[in-house]
Structures are given as C-alpha cells and as structure tokens.
Amino acid sequence: MLQAAILDEIVGSQSAQVAIDELGLVMATHPGSKRDRNEDRIAVARIVAPNAETYTVALVCDGVGGSESGDQAAALAIASIIVDLALQQGRPSLEEQVVALVRRADDLVRKELQGRGATTLVMLLATASGYLVCANVGDSRAYSWDPSSSKLVQVTIDDTIENELKDLPGNP
C-alpha cells in the first residue's frame, strides 16, 4: 500500500505501523528523538455491538511524556473505548457516543492511575450505516490522505491551552 510506504519513509524503522488495505487505513507511531520508550498505543477494531450496529474504530493514544505511567494510560484508554463499543446497547448520535467514549476512557485512566499517567487520543469511528467521526484530545494529530494530490492533509487541531486561548474574543 502506497500510504504505508510513505509513512515508513517519514517515521523510519522505530515506528509501530498498522496498515489495513480493506479500509484504506494506515496508522503509525514513533517514540521521537527524546524518548527511550514508545508510550504510543494503536488499535483498529471492527465490532458488532448488541445494538446491531457494526463499528470500525481506529485509535492512537500517546502517553503524556513526563508522567510515570503514560504507556498504561494509553493502553487503558484504548481498552475502555473498545469494550464500551462492544457493549453498546442504545443508539445515541455518533457525536454523543464519541463524547461518552472519551469521557469514560478518561474516567477509567484517572481512577486506575490516580494521577500517575495521562494520554492524548485520536479516534476515527465509523458505522456500517455510513456515519464517520474523528475525535482528537491533546496534541496528537489526525491526517487524511488525498490520493488525487498525493498529499497528507491535517484534519484535527491540537487540543491545547494555547489553541484554546487563540480562539478567545480579543485575541489575534
């Protein structure tokens, strides 16, 4: 797959990659130049929930550097979201569902790690009924590949205090 080759070129051999041709999906993580261990966790799952909806979810969680258990926080967040989708009974709007998934993952990380770890999160959630949403919490980013122009296009904005302050009235 062309996208996998491009990502391999960008992030090199230390990256963890997932490529799923059927979905046209590639995800990769890299520890960066300052860290010895990779606190990133990536997952892709297709889940048929009790509500009869089929969900396809792609997740990248990046443990916050400097926290004792960022890697555990990332793993807990991913596990929380996949389990919650697998147990989904009702049919809330996709927007409501994503907000609830992120909040429950955050609650689990806070409860289990008691301040010893935190994580960023990027989630792409699609339903078999044709809905798609992307969520971003923290300074991880989601990109879309545009095959017609052979370009990666950033589709999320870093969820940071600096970006929140820029949007306040009176700020340039």
CSV table of N, CA and C in Angstrom, one decimal:
chain,number,residue,atom,x,y,z
A,1,MET,N,0.8,-1.2,0.0
A,1,MET,CA,0.0,0.0,0.0
A,1,MET,C,0.9,1.2,0.0
A,2,LEU,N,0.6,2.2,-0.9
A,2,LEU,CA,1.4,3.4,-1.0
A,2,LEU,C,1.5,4.2,0.3
A,3,GLN,N,0.4,4.3,1.0
A,3,GLN,CA,0.4,5.1,2.2
A,3,GLN,C,1.4,4.5,3.2
A,4,ALA,N,1.4,3.2,3.4
A,4,ALA,CA,2.3,2.6,4.3
A,4,ALA,C,3.8,2.8,4.0
A,5,ALA,N,4.1,2.8,2.7
A,5,ALA,CA,5.5,3.1,2.2
A,5,ALA,C,5.8,4.5,2.6
A,6,ILE,N,4.9,5.4,2.4
A,6,ILE,CA,5.2,6.9,2.7
A,6,ILE,C,5.4,7.0,4.2
A,7,LEU,N,4.5,6.4,5.0
A,7,LEU,CA,4.7,6.6,6.4
A,7,LEU,C,6.0,6.0,6.9
A,8,ASP,N,6.4,4.8,6.3
A,8,ASP,CA,7.7,4.2,6.7
A,8,ASP,C,8.8,5.1,6.4
A,9,GLU,N,8.7,5.8,5.3
A,9,GLU,CA,9.8,6.8,4.9
A,9,GLU,C,9.8,8.0,5.9
A,10,ILE,N,8.6,8.4,6.4
A,10,ILE,CA,8.6,9.6,7.3
A,10,ILE,C,9.1,9.2,8.7
A,11,VAL,N,8.6,8.1,9.2
A,11,VAL,CA,8.9,7.8,10.6
A,11,VAL,C,10.0,6.8,10.8
A,12,GLY,N,10.4,6.1,9.8
A,12,GLY,CA,11.5,5.2,9.9
A,12,GLY,C,11.3,3.9,10.6
A,13,SER,N,12.3,3.2,11.0
A,13,SER,CA,12.2,1.8,11.4
A,13,SER,C,11.8,1.6,12.9
A,14,GLN,N,11.8,2.7,13.7
A,14,GLN,CA,11.4,2.6,15.1
A,14,GLN,C,9.9,2.7,15.2
A,15,SER,N,9.2,2.9,14.2
A,15,SER,CA,7.8,3.1,14.3
A,15,SER,C,7.0,1.8,14.4
A,16,ALA,N,5.8,1.9,15.0
A,16,ALA,CA,4.9,0.8,15.0
A,16,ALA,C,3.8,1.1,14.0
A,17,GLN,N,3.5,0.2,13.1
A,17,GLN,CA,2.6,0.5,12.0
A,17,GLN,C,1.5,-0.5,11.9
A,18,VAL,N,0.3,0.0,11.5
A,18,VAL,CA,-0.8,-0.9,11.2
A,18,VAL,C,-1.3,-0.4,9.8
A,19,ALA,N,-1.4,-1.3,8.9
A,19,ALA,CA,-2.0,-1.0,7.5
A,19,ALA,C,-3.1,-2.0,7.3
A,20,ILE,N,-4.3,-1.5,6.9
A,20,ILE,CA,-5.4,-2.3,6.6
A,20,ILE,C,-5.9,-1.9,5.2
A,21,ASP,N,-5.5,-2.7,4.2
A,21,ASP,CA,-5.8,-2.3,2.8
A,21,ASP,C,-7.3,-2.2,2.6
A,22,GLU,N,-8.1,-3.2,3.2
A,22,GLU,CA,-9.6,-3.2,3.1
A,22,GLU,C,-10.2,-1.9,3.5
A,23,LEU,N,-9.6,-1.2,4.5
A,23,LEU,CA,-10.2,0.1,5.0
A,23,LEU,C,-9.4,1.3,4.4
A,24,GLY,N,-8.4,1.0,3.6
A,24,GLY,CA,-7.6,2.1,3.1
A,24,GLY,C,-7.0,2.9,4.3
A,25,LEU,N,-6.5,2.2,5.3
A,25,LEU,CA,-6.1,2.8,6.6
A,25,LEU,C,-4.7,2.5,6.9
A,26,VAL,N,-3.9,3.5,7.3
A,26,VAL,CA,-2.6,3.3,7.8
A,26,VAL,C,-2.4,4.1,9.1
A,27,MET,N,-1.9,3.5,10.1
A,27,MET,CA,-1.6,4.3,11.3
A,27,MET,C,-0.1,3.9,11.7
A,28,ALA,N,0.5,4.9,12.3
A,28,ALA,CA,1.9,4.7,12.7
A,28,ALA,C,2.2,5.5,14.0
A,29,THR,N,3.1,5.0,14.8
A,29,THR,CA,3.6,5.8,15.9
A,29,THR,C,5.1,5.7,15.9
A,30,HIS,N,5.7,6.6,16.6
A,30,HIS,CA,7.2,6.7,16.7
A,30,HIS,C,7.5,7.3,18.1
A,31,PRO,N,8.6,6.8,18.8
A,31,PRO,CA,8.9,7.4,20.1
A,31,PRO,C,9.5,8.8,20.0
A,32,GLY,N,9.9,9.2,18.9
A,32,GLY,CA,10.5,10.6,18.7
A,32,GLY,C,12.0,10.5,19.1
A,33,SER,N,12.6,11.6,19.1
A,33,SER,CA,14.1,11.7,19.3
A,33,SER,C,14.5,11.9,20.7
A,34,LYS,N,13.5,12.1,21.6
A,34,LYS,CA,13.9,12.4,23.0
A,34,LYS,C,13.5,11.3,24.0
A,35,ARG,N,12.8,10.3,23.6
A,35,ARG,CA,12.3,9.3,24.5
A,35,ARG,C,12.9,7.9,24.2
A,36,ASP,N,13.2,7.2,25.2
A,36,ASP,CA,13.7,5.8,25.1
A,36,ASP,C,12.6,4.8,24.8
A,37,ARG,N,11.4,5.0,25.3
A,37,ARG,CA,10.4,4.1,25.2
A,37,ARG,C,9.2,4.7,24.5
A,38,ASN,N,8.5,3.9,23.7
A,38,ASN,CA,7.3,4.4,23.0
A,38,ASN,C,6.1,4.2,23.9
A,39,GLU,N,5.5,5.3,24.2
A,39,GLU,CA,4.2,5.3,25.0
A,39,GLU,C,3.0,5.3,24.2
A,40,ASP,N,3.2,5.2,22.9
A,40,ASP,CA,2.0,5.2,21.9
A,40,ASP,C,1.4,3.9,21.9
A,41,ARG,N,0.1,3.8,21.7
A,41,ARG,CA,-0.6,2.6,21.5
A,41,ARG,C,-1.6,2.8,20.4
A,42,ILE,N,-1.6,1.9,19.4
A,42,ILE,CA,-2.5,2.0,18.3
A,42,ILE,C,-3.4,0.7,18.2
A,43,ALA,N,-4.6,0.9,17.8
A,43,ALA,CA,-5.5,-0.2,17.6
A,43,ALA,C,-6.6,0.1,16.5
A,44,VAL,N,-7.0,-1.0,15.9
A,44,VAL,CA,-8.1,-1.0,14.9
A,44,VAL,C,-8.9,-2.1,15.3
A,45,ALA,N,-10.2,-1.9,15.3
A,45,ALA,CA,-11.2,-3.0,15.6
A,45,ALA,C,-12.5,-2.8,14.8
A,46,ARG,N,-13.0,-3.9,14.4
A,46,ARG,CA,-14.4,-3.9,13.8
A,46,ARG,C,-15.2,-4.7,14.8
A,47,ILE,N,-16.3,-4.0,15.3
A,47,ILE,CA,-17.1,-4.6,16.4
A,47,ILE,C,-18.6,-4.6,16.0
A,48,VAL,N,-19.2,-5.7,16.2
A,48,VAL,CA,-20.7,-5.8,16.0
A,48,VAL,C,-21.2,-5.7,17.4
A,49,ALA,N,-21.9,-4.6,17.7
A,49,ALA,CA,-22.4,-4.3,19.1
A,49,ALA,C,-23.8,-4.9,19.3
A,50,PRO,N,-24.2,-5.1,20.6
A,50,PRO,CA,-25.5,-5.6,20.9
A,50,PRO,C,-26.7,-4.7,20.2
A,51,ASN,N,-26.4,-3.5,19.9
A,51,ASN,CA,-27.4,-2.6,19.3
A,51,ASN,C,-27.5,-2.9,17.8
A,52,ALA,N,-26.8,-3.9,17.3
A,52,ALA,CA,-26.9,-4.4,15.9
A,52,ALA,C,-26.1,-3.5,14.9
A,53,GLU,N,-25.4,-2.5,15.4
A,53,GLU,CA,-24.5,-1.6,14.6
A,53,GLU,C,-23.2,-2.3,14.5
A,54,THR,N,-22.5,-2.1,13.4
A,54,THR,CA,-21.1,-2.5,13.2
A,54,THR,C,-20.3,-1.3,13.2
A,55,TYR,N,-19.3,-1.2,14.2
A,55,TYR,CA,-18.4,-0.1,14.3
A,55,TYR,C,-17.0,-0.5,13.8
A,56,THR,N,-16.4,0.4,13.2
A,56,THR,CA,-15.0,0.3,12.9
A,56,THR,C,-14.3,1.5,13.6
A,57,VAL,N,-13.3,1.1,14.4
A,57,VAL,CA,-12.7,2.2,15.2
A,57,VAL,C,-11.2,2.1,15.0
A,58,ALA,N,-10.5,3.2,14.8
A,58,ALA,CA,-9.1,3.3,14.7
A,58,ALA,C,-8.7,4.3,15.8
A,59,LEU,N,-7.7,3.9,16.6
A,59,LEU,CA,-7.3,4.7,17.8
A,59,LEU,C,-5.8,4.8,17.8
A,60,VAL,N,-5.3,6.0,18.2
A,60,VAL,CA,-3.9,6.3,18.6
A,60,VAL,C,-4.0,7.0,19.9
A,61,CYS,N,-3.4,6.4,20.9
A,61,CYS,CA,-3.2,7.1,22.2
A,61,CYS,C,-1.8,7.2,22.5
A,62,ASP,N,-1.4,8.4,22.9
A,62,ASP,CA,0.0,8.7,23.2
A,62,ASP,C,0.2,9.1,24.6
A,63,GLY,N,0.8,8.3,25.4
A,63,GLY,CA,1.0,8.6,26.9
A,63,GLY,C,1.7,9.9,27.0
A,64,VAL,N,1.3,10.7,27.9
A,64,VAL,CA,1.8,12.1,28.1
A,64,VAL,C,3.2,11.9,28.7
A,65,GLY,N,4.2,12.5,28.0
A,65,GLY,CA,5.6,12.4,28.4
A,65,GLY,C,5.8,13.1,29.8
A,66,GLY,N,6.6,12.5,30.6
A,66,GLY,CA,6.9,13.0,31.9
A,66,GLY,C,6.0,12.4,33.0
A,67,SER,N,4.9,11.7,32.6
A,67,SER,CA,4.1,11.0,33.6
A,67,SER,C,4.7,9.6,33.8
A,68,GLU,N,4.5,9.1,35.0
A,68,GLU,CA,5.1,7.8,35.3
A,68,GLU,C,4.5,6.7,34.5
A,69,SER,N,3.2,6.8,34.2
A,69,SER,CA,2.6,5.6,33.5
A,69,SER,C,1.8,6.0,32.3
A,70,GLY,N,2.4,6.8,31.4
A,70,GLY,CA,1.8,7.2,30.2
A,70,GLY,C,1.4,6.1,29.3
A,71,ASP,N,2.3,5.1,29.3
A,71,ASP,CA,2.0,3.9,28.4
A,71,ASP,C,0.8,3.1,28.9
A,72,GLN,N,0.7,3.0,30.3
A,72,GLN,CA,-0.5,2.4,30.8
A,72,GLN,C,-1.8,3.2,30.6
A,73,ALA,N,-1.7,4.5,30.7
A,73,ALA,CA,-2.8,5.4,30.4
A,73,ALA,C,-3.3,5.2,29.0
A,74,ALA,N,-2.4,5.1,28.0
A,74,ALA,CA,-2.7,4.9,26.6
A,74,ALA,C,-3.4,3.6,26.4
A,75,ALA,N,-2.9,2.5,27.0
A,75,ALA,CA,-3.5,1.2,26.9
A,75,ALA,C,-4.9,1.1,27.5
A,76,LEU,N,-5.0,1.7,28.7
A,76,LEU,CA,-6.3,1.8,29.3
A,76,LEU,C,-7.4,2.5,28.5
A,77,ALA,N,-7.0,3.6,27.9
A,77,ALA,CA,-7.9,4.4,27.1
A,77,ALA,C,-8.4,3.6,25.9
A,78,ILE,N,-7.5,2.9,25.2
A,78,ILE,CA,-7.9,2.1,24.1
A,78,ILE,C,-8.8,0.9,24.5
A,79,ALA,N,-8.4,0.3,25.6
A,79,ALA,CA,-9.2,-0.9,26.1
A,79,ALA,C,-10.6,-0.4,26.5
A,80,SER,N,-10.7,0.7,27.1
A,80,SER,CA,-12.0,1.3,27.5
A,80,SER,C,-12.9,1.5,26.3
A,81,ILE,N,-12.4,2.2,25.3
A,81,ILE,CA,-13.2,2.5,24.1
A,81,ILE,C,-13.7,1.3,23.4
A,82,ILE,N,-12.8,0.3,23.2
A,82,ILE,CA,-13.2,-0.9,22.5
A,82,ILE,C,-14.2,-1.7,23.3
A,83,VAL,N,-14.0,-1.8,24.6
A,83,VAL,CA,-15.0,-2.6,25.4
A,83,VAL,C,-16.4,-1.8,25.4
A,84,ASP,N,-16.3,-0.5,25.6
A,84,ASP,CA,-17.6,0.3,25.6
A,84,ASP,C,-18.4,0.1,24.2
A,85,LEU,N,-17.6,0.1,23.1
A,85,LEU,CA,-18.3,-0.1,21.8
A,85,LEU,C,-18.9,-1.5,21.8
A,86,ALA,N,-18.1,-2.5,22.3
A,86,ALA,CA,-18.6,-3.9,22.2
A,86,ALA,C,-19.8,-4.1,23.1
A,87,LEU,N,-20.1,-3.3,24.0
A,87,LEU,CA,-21.2,-3.4,24.9
A,87,LEU,C,-22.4,-2.4,24.6
A,88,GLN,N,-22.2,-1.6,23.5
A,88,GLN,CA,-23.2,-0.6,23.2
A,88,GLN,C,-24.6,-1.1,23.0
A,89,GLN,N,-25.5,-0.7,23.8
A,89,GLN,CA,-26.9,-1.1,23.7
A,89,GLN,C,-27.8,-0.2,22.9
A,90,GLY,N,-27.7,1.1,23.3
A,90,GLY,CA,-28.6,2.1,22.7
A,90,GLY,C,-28.1,2.6,21.4
A,91,ARG,N,-28.7,3.6,20.8
A,91,ARG,CA,-28.3,4.2,19.6
A,91,ARG,C,-28.2,5.8,19.7
A,92,PRO,N,-27.3,6.2,20.5
A,92,PRO,CA,-27.1,7.7,20.6
A,92,PRO,C,-26.5,8.2,19.3
A,93,SER,N,-26.6,9.5,19.1
A,93,SER,CA,-26.0,10.1,17.9
A,93,SER,C,-24.5,9.8,18.0
A,94,LEU,N,-23.8,9.7,16.9
A,94,LEU,CA,-22.4,9.4,16.9
A,94,LEU,C,-21.6,10.4,17.7
A,95,GLU,N,-22.0,11.7,17.6
A,95,GLU,CA,-21.4,12.8,18.3
A,95,GLU,C,-21.5,12.5,19.8
A,96,GLU,N,-22.7,12.2,20.3
A,96,GLU,CA,-22.9,11.9,21.7
A,96,GLU,C,-22.1,10.7,22.2
A,97,GLN,N,-22.1,9.7,21.3
A,97,GLN,CA,-21.4,8.4,21.6
A,97,GLN,C,-19.9,8.7,21.7
A,98,VAL,N,-19.3,9.5,20.8
A,98,VAL,CA,-17.9,9.7,20.9
A,98,VAL,C,-17.5,10.5,22.2
A,99,VAL,N,-18.3,11.5,22.5
A,99,VAL,CA,-18.1,12.3,23.7
A,99,VAL,C,-18.1,11.3,24.9
A,100,ALA,N,-19.1,10.4,25.0
A,100,ALA,CA,-19.2,9.5,26.1
A,100,ALA,C,-18.1,8.5,26.1
A,101,LEU,N,-17.6,8.0,25.0
A,101,LEU,CA,-16.5,7.1,24.9
A,101,LEU,C,-15.2,7.8,25.5
A,102,VAL,N,-15.0,9.0,25.1
A,102,VAL,CA,-13.8,9.7,25.5
A,102,VAL,C,-13.9,10.0,27.0
A,103,ARG,N,-15.0,10.4,27.5
A,103,ARG,CA,-15.2,10.7,28.9
A,103,ARG,C,-15.0,9.4,29.8
A,104,ARG,N,-15.6,8.3,29.3
A,104,ARG,CA,-15.4,7.1,30.1
A,104,ARG,C,-14.0,6.6,30.1
A,105,ALA,N,-13.3,6.8,29.0
A,105,ALA,CA,-11.9,6.4,28.9
A,105,ALA,C,-11.1,7.3,29.9
A,106,ASP,N,-11.3,8.6,29.9
A,106,ASP,CA,-10.7,9.5,30.8
A,106,ASP,C,-11.0,9.1,32.3
A,107,ASP,N,-12.2,8.8,32.6
A,107,ASP,CA,-12.6,8.4,33.9
A,107,ASP,C,-11.8,7.2,34.4
A,108,LEU,N,-11.7,6.2,33.5
A,108,LEU,CA,-11.0,5.0,33.8
A,108,LEU,C,-9.5,5.2,34.1
A,109,VAL,N,-8.9,6.0,33.2
A,109,VAL,CA,-7.5,6.3,33.4
A,109,VAL,C,-7.3,7.1,34.7
A,110,ARG,N,-8.1,8.0,35.0
A,110,ARG,CA,-8.0,8.8,36.3
A,110,ARG,C,-8.2,7.8,37.5
A,111,LYS,N,-9.2,7.0,37.4
A,111,LYS,CA,-9.5,6.1,38.5
A,111,LYS,C,-8.3,5.1,38.8
A,112,GLU,N,-7.9,4.4,37.7
A,112,GLU,CA,-6.9,3.4,37.8
A,112,GLU,C,-5.5,3.9,38.1
A,113,LEU,N,-5.1,5.0,37.5
A,113,LEU,CA,-3.7,5.5,37.7
A,113,LEU,C,-3.6,6.6,38.7
A,114,GLN,N,-4.7,7.2,39.2
A,114,GLN,CA,-4.7,8.2,40.2
A,114,GLN,C,-3.6,9.3,40.0
A,115,GLY,N,-3.6,9.8,38.8
A,115,GLY,CA,-2.7,10.9,38.5
A,115,GLY,C,-1.3,10.5,38.1
A,116,ARG,N,-1.0,9.2,38.0
A,116,ARG,CA,0.3,8.8,37.6
A,116,ARG,C,0.5,8.7,36.1
A,117,GLY,N,-0.6,8.9,35.3
A,117,GLY,CA,-0.5,8.8,33.9
A,117,GLY,C,-1.6,9.5,33.2
A,118,ALA,N,-1.3,10.0,32.0
A,118,ALA,CA,-2.3,10.6,31.1
A,118,ALA,C,-2.0,10.3,29.7
A,119,THR,N,-2.9,10.5,28.8
A,119,THR,CA,-2.7,10.2,27.4
A,119,THR,C,-3.5,11.2,26.5
A,120,THR,N,-2.9,11.3,25.3
A,120,THR,CA,-3.7,12.0,24.3
A,120,THR,C,-4.5,10.9,23.5
A,121,LEU,N,-5.4,11.4,22.6
A,121,LEU,CA,-6.2,10.4,21.9
A,121,LEU,C,-6.6,10.9,20.6
A,122,VAL,N,-6.5,10.1,19.6
A,122,VAL,CA,-7.1,10.4,18.3
A,122,VAL,C,-8.0,9.2,17.9
A,123,MET,N,-9.2,9.4,17.6
A,123,MET,CA,-10.1,8.3,17.3
A,123,MET,C,-10.9,8.6,16.0
A,124,LEU,N,-10.9,7.6,15.1
A,124,LEU,CA,-11.7,7.6,13.9
A,124,LEU,C,-12.8,6.5,14.2
A,125,LEU,N,-14.1,6.9,14.2
A,125,LEU,CA,-15.1,5.9,14.4
A,125,LEU,C,-16.1,6.0,13.2
A,126,ALA,N,-16.3,4.8,12.6
A,126,ALA,CA,-17.3,4.7,11.5
A,126,ALA,C,-18.3,3.7,11.8
A,127,THR,N,-19.5,3.8,11.3
A,127,THR,CA,-20.5,2.8,11.4
A,127,THR,C,-20.8,2.2,10.0
A,128,ALA,N,-21.3,1.0,10.1
A,128,ALA,CA,-21.7,0.3,8.8
A,128,ALA,C,-22.9,1.1,8.2
A,129,SER,N,-23.6,1.9,9.0
A,129,SER,CA,-24.8,2.6,8.4
A,129,SER,C,-24.3,3.9,7.7
A,130,GLY,N,-23.0,4.1,7.7
A,130,GLY,CA,-22.4,5.2,6.9
A,130,GLY,C,-22.0,6.5,7.6
A,131,TYR,N,-22.0,6.5,8.9
A,131,TYR,CA,-21.5,7.7,9.6
A,131,TYR,C,-20.1,7.6,10.0
A,132,LEU,N,-19.4,8.7,10.1
A,132,LEU,CA,-18.0,8.8,10.4
A,132,LEU,C,-17.7,10.0,11.2
A,133,VAL,N,-16.9,9.8,12.2
A,133,VAL,CA,-16.5,11.0,13.1
A,133,VAL,C,-15.0,10.8,13.5
A,134,CYS,N,-14.3,11.9,13.7
A,134,CYS,CA,-12.9,11.9,14.1
A,134,CYS,C,-12.9,12.7,15.4
A,135,ALA,N,-12.2,12.2,16.4
A,135,ALA,CA,-12.1,13.0,17.7
A,135,ALA,C,-10.6,13.1,18.0
A,136,ASN,N,-10.3,14.2,18.6
A,136,ASN,CA,-8.9,14.5,19.0
A,136,ASN,C,-8.8,15.1,20.4
A,137,VAL,N,-8.0,14.6,21.3
A,137,VAL,CA,-7.8,15.1,22.6
A,137,VAL,C,-6.3,15.2,22.8
A,138,GLY,N,-5.8,16.4,23.0
A,138,GLY,CA,-4.4,16.5,23.2
A,138,GLY,C,-3.7,17.0,22.0
A,139,ASP,N,-2.4,16.7,22.0
A,139,ASP,CA,-1.5,17.3,20.9
A,139,ASP,C,-1.2,16.2,19.8
A,140,SER,N,-1.9,15.1,19.8
A,140,SER,CA,-1.8,14.2,18.7
A,140,SER,C,-2.6,14.7,17.5
A,141,ARG,N,-2.3,14.3,16.3
A,141,ARG,CA,-3.0,14.8,15.1
A,141,ARG,C,-3.5,13.6,14.3
A,142,ALA,N,-4.6,14.0,13.6
A,142,ALA,CA,-5.1,13.0,12.6
A,142,ALA,C,-4.9,13.7,11.2
A,143,TYR,N,-4.6,12.8,10.2
A,143,TYR,CA,-4.3,13.3,8.8
A,143,TYR,C,-5.2,12.4,7.9
A,144,SER,N,-5.5,13.0,6.8
A,144,SER,CA,-6.2,12.3,5.7
A,144,SER,C,-5.3,12.3,4.5
A,145,TRP,N,-5.3,11.2,3.8
A,145,TRP,CA,-4.5,11.0,2.6
A,145,TRP,C,-5.4,11.3,1.4
A,146,ASP,N,-5.0,12.3,0.6
A,146,ASP,CA,-5.7,12.6,-0.6
A,146,ASP,C,-4.9,12.0,-1.8
A,147,PRO,N,-5.4,10.9,-2.3
A,147,PRO,CA,-4.7,10.2,-3.4
A,147,PRO,C,-4.6,11.0,-4.7
A,148,SER,N,-5.6,11.9,-4.9
A,148,SER,CA,-5.6,12.7,-6.1
A,148,SER,C,-4.4,13.7,-6.2
A,149,SER,N,-4.0,14.2,-5.0
A,149,SER,CA,-2.9,15.1,-4.9
A,149,SER,C,-1.6,14.5,-4.3
A,150,SER,N,-1.7,13.3,-3.8
A,150,SER,CA,-0.6,12.6,-3.1
A,150,SER,C,-0.1,13.4,-1.9
A,151,LYS,N,-1.1,14.0,-1.2
A,151,LYS,CA,-0.7,14.8,0.0
A,151,LYS,C,-1.5,14.3,1.3
A,152,LEU,N,-0.8,14.5,2.4
A,152,LEU,CA,-1.4,14.3,3.7
A,152,LEU,C,-2.0,15.6,4.1
A,153,VAL,N,-3.2,15.6,4.6
A,153,VAL,CA,-3.9,16.8,5.0
A,153,VAL,C,-4.3,16.7,6.5
A,154,GLN,N,-3.8,17.6,7.3
A,154,GLN,CA,-4.2,17.6,8.7
A,154,GLN,C,-5.6,17.9,8.9
A,155,VAL,N,-6.4,17.0,9.6
A,155,VAL,CA,-7.8,17.2,9.8
A,155,VAL,C,-8.2,17.6,11.2
A,156,THR,N,-7.3,17.5,12.2
A,156,THR,CA,-7.6,17.9,13.5
A,156,THR,C,-6.6,19.0,13.9
A,157,ILE,N,-7.1,19.8,14.9
A,157,ILE,CA,-6.2,20.9,15.5
A,157,ILE,C,-5.8,20.4,16.9
A,158,ASP,N,-4.6,20.6,17.3
A,158,ASP,CA,-4.1,20.2,18.6
A,158,ASP,C,-5.0,20.8,19.7
A,159,ASP,N,-5.5,19.9,20.6
A,159,ASP,CA,-6.3,20.3,21.7
A,159,ASP,C,-5.4,20.8,22.8
A,160,THR,N,-4.9,22.0,22.8
A,160,THR,CA,-4.0,22.5,23.7
A,160,THR,C,-4.5,23.8,24.3
A,161,ILE,N,-4.0,24.2,25.4
A,161,ILE,CA,-4.4,25.5,26.0
A,161,ILE,C,-4.1,26.7,25.1
A,162,GLU,N,-2.9,26.6,24.5
A,162,GLU,CA,-2.5,27.7,23.5
A,162,GLU,C,-3.6,27.9,22.4
A,163,ASN,N,-4.0,26.8,21.8
A,163,ASN,CA,-5.0,26.9,20.8
A,163,ASN,C,-6.4,27.3,21.3
A,164,GLU,N,-6.7,26.9,22.6
A,164,GLU,CA,-8.0,27.4,23.2
A,164,GLU,C,-7.9,28.9,23.4
A,165,LEU,N,-6.8,29.4,23.9
A,165,LEU,CA,-6.6,30.9,24.1
A,165,LEU,C,-6.7,31.7,22.8
A,166,LYS,N,-6.2,31.1,21.7
A,166,LYS,CA,-6.2,31.8,20.4
A,166,LYS,C,-7.7,32.1,20.0
A,167,ASP,N,-8.6,31.2,20.4
A,167,ASP,CA,-10.0,31.4,20.0
A,167,ASP,C,-10.8,32.3,20.9
A,168,LEU,N,-10.2,32.8,22.0
A,168,LEU,CA,-11.0,33.7,22.8
A,168,LEU,C,-11.2,35.1,22.2
A,169,PRO,N,-12.3,35.7,22.4
A,169,PRO,CA,-12.5,37.1,21.8
A,169,PRO,C,-11.4,38.0,22.2
A,170,GLY,N,-11.0,38.8,21.2
A,170,GLY,CA,-9.9,39.8,21.5
A,170,GLY,C,-8.5,39.3,21.2
A,171,ASN,N,-8.4,38.0,21.0
A,171,ASN,CA,-7.0,37.5,20.6
A,171,ASN,C,-6.9,37.5,19.1
A,172,PRO,N,-5.7,37.8,18.6
A,172,PRO,CA,-5.4,37.8,17.2
A,172,PRO,C,-5.5,36.4,16.6
